CSV table of C-alpha atoms in Angstrom, one decimal:
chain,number,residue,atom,x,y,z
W,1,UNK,CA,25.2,-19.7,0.5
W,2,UNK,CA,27.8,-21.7,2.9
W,3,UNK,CA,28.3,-20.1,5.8
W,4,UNK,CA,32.0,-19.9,5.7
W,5,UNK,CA,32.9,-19.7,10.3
W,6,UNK,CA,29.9,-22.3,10.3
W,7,UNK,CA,30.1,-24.8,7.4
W,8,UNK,CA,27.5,-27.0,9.3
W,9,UNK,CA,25.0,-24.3,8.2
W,10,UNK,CA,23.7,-23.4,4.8
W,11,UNK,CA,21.6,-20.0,4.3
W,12,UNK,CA,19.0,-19.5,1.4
W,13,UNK,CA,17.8,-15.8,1.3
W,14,UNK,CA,14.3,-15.5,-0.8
W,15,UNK,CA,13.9,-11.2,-1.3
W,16,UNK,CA,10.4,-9.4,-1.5
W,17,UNK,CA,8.7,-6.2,-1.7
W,18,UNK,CA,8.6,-5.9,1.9
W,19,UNK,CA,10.2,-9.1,3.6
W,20,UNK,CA,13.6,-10.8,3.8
W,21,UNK,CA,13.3,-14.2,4.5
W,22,UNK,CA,16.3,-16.4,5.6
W,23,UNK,CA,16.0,-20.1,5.2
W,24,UNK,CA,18.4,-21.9,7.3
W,25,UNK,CA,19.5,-25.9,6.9
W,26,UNK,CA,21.8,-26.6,10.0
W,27,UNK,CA,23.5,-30.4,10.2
W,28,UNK,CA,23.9,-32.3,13.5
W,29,UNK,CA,27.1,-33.9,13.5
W,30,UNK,CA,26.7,-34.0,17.2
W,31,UNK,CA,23.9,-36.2,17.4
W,32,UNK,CA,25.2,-39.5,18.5
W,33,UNK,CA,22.5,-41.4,17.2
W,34,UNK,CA,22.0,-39.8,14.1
W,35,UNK,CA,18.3,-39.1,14.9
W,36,UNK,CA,18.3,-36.2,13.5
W,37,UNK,CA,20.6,-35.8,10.6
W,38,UNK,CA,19.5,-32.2,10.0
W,39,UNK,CA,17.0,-28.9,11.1
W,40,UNK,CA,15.4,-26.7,9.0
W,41,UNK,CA,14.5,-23.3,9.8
W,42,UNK,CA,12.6,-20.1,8.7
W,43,UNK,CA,12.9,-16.3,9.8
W,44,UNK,CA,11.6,-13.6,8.4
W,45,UNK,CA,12.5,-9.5,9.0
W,46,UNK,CA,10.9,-6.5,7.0
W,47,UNK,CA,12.5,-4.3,4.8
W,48,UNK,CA,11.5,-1.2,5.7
W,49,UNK,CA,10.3,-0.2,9.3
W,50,UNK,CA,6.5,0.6,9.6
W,51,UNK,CA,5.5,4.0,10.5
W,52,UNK,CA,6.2,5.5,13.6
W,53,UNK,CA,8.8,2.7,14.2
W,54,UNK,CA,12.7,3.1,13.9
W,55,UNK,CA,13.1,-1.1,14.2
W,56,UNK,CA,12.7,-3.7,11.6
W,57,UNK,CA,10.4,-6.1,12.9
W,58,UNK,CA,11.8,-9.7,12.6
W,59,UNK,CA,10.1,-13.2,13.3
W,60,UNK,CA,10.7,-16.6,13.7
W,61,UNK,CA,8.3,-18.4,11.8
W,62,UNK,CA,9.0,-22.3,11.6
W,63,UNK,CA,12.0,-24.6,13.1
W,64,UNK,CA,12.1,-28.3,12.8
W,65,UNK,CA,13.5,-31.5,11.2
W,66,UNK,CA,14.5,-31.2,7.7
W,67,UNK,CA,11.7,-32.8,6.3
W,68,UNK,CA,8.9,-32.1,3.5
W,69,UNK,CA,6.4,-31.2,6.0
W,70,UNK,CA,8.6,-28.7,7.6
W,71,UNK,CA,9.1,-26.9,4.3
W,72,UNK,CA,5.4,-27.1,3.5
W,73,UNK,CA,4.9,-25.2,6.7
W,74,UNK,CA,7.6,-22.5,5.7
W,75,UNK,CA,6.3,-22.0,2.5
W,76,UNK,CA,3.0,-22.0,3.7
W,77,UNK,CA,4.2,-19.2,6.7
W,78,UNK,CA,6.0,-17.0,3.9
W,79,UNK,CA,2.7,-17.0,1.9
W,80,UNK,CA,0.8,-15.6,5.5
W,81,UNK,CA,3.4,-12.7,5.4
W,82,UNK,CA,2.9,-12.3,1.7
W,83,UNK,CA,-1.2,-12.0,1.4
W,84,UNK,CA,-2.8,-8.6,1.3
W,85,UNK,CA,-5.8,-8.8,2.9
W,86,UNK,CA,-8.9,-8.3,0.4
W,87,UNK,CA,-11.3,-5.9,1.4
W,88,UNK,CA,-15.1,-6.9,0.8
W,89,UNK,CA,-16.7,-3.9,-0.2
W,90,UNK,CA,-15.6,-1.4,-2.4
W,91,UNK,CA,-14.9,2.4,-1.3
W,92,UNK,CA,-18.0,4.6,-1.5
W,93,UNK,CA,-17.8,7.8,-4.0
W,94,UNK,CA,-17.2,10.5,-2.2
W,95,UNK,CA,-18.6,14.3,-3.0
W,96,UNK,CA,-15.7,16.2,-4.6
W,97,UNK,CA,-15.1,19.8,-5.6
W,98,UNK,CA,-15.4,20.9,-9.0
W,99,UNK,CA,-15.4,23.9,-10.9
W,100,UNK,CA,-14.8,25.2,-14.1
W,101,UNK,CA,-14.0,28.8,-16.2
W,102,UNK,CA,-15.8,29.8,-19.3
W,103,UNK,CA,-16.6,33.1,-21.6
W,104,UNK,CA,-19.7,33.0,-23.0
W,105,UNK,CA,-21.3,36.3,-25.0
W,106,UNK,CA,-18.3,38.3,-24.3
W,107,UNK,CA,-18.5,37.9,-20.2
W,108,UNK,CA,-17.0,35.7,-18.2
W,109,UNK,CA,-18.2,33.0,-16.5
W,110,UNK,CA,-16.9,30.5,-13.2
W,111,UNK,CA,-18.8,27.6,-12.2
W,112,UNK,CA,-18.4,25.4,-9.0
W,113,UNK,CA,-20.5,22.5,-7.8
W,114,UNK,CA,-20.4,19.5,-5.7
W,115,UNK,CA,-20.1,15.9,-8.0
W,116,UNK,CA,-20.1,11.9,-6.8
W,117,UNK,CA,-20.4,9.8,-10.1
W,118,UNK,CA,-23.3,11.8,-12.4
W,119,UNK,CA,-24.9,13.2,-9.4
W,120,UNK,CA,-24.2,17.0,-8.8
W,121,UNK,CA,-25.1,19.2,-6.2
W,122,UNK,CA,-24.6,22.7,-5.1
W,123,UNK,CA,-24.3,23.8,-8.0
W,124,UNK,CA,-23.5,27.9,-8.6
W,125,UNK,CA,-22.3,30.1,-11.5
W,126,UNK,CA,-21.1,33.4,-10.9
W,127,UNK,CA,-20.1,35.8,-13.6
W,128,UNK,CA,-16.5,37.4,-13.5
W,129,UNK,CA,-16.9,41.1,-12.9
W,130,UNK,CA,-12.9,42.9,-13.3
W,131,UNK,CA,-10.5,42.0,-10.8
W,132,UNK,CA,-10.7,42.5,-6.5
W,133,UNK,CA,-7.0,42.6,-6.2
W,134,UNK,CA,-4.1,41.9,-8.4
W,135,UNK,CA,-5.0,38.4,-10.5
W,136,UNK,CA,-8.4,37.7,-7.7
W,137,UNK,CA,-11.3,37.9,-9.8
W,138,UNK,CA,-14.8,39.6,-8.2
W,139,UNK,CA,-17.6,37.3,-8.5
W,140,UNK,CA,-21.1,38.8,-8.4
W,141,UNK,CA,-23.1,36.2,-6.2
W,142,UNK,CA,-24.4,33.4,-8.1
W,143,UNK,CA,-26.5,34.3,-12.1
W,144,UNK,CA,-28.5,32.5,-13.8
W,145,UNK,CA,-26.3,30.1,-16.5
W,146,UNK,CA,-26.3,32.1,-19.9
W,147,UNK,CA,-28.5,29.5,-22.6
């Protein structure tokens, strides 16, 4: 897009997840040697603000003559910002809480025990024995698993 107060100065906005990145390409009628017939320019601000922060952070990432190797290094500076970083190893299994209700012969039954993948541990049953208060059920301390 032109910039209407500045028509020496063209914008390109490219929109991501997380970035806004402005792409400026600014003409120099004012060089009087026409060395430098145009610049080319990259800047970059986030979306949202990271936690704990109320700013957007913003960055200048390349300036320089409007050439190919100037856009080479503003593509390759928006794919920097882009990259997630890849972790090498995996997350470990963790232990989690499981449990479970069941009836079996007429009583009922409540089962919890500690899982990570197909290894279990601490593993207890208790059997359900009428109610402590108002929809708590008693447990009798931990029975042997009905077959």
């Amino acid at each position: 897009m032109a910039d209407s107060a500045n028509p020496e100065v063209m914008k390109v906005r490219i929109f991501t997840h997380d970035y806004r990145y402005s792409i400026f390409v600014t003409s120099r009628p004012d060089d009087p040697d026409n060395l430098q017939k145009a610049l080319l320019s990259c800047s970059a601000l986030r979306r949202k603000p990271l936690a704990g922060l109320t700013d957007h952070v913003y960055a200048n990432l390349v300036d320089g003559k409007f050439t190919r190797v100037t856009w080479e290094l503003i593509k390759a500076a928006i794919l920097r910002f882009e990259l997630v970083k890849i972790v090498g190893k995996a997350k470990e299994e963790r232990w989690r809480n499981m449990s479970t209700h069941f009836e079996s012969n007429g009583k009922h039954y409540y089962e919890e025990w500690l899982q990570k993948g197909k290894q279990i541990s601490e593993h207890k049953t208790y059997e359900l024995v009428g109610e402590k208060e108002e929809g708590k059920p008693a447990m009798v301390r931990p029975v042997k698993k009905p077959e």
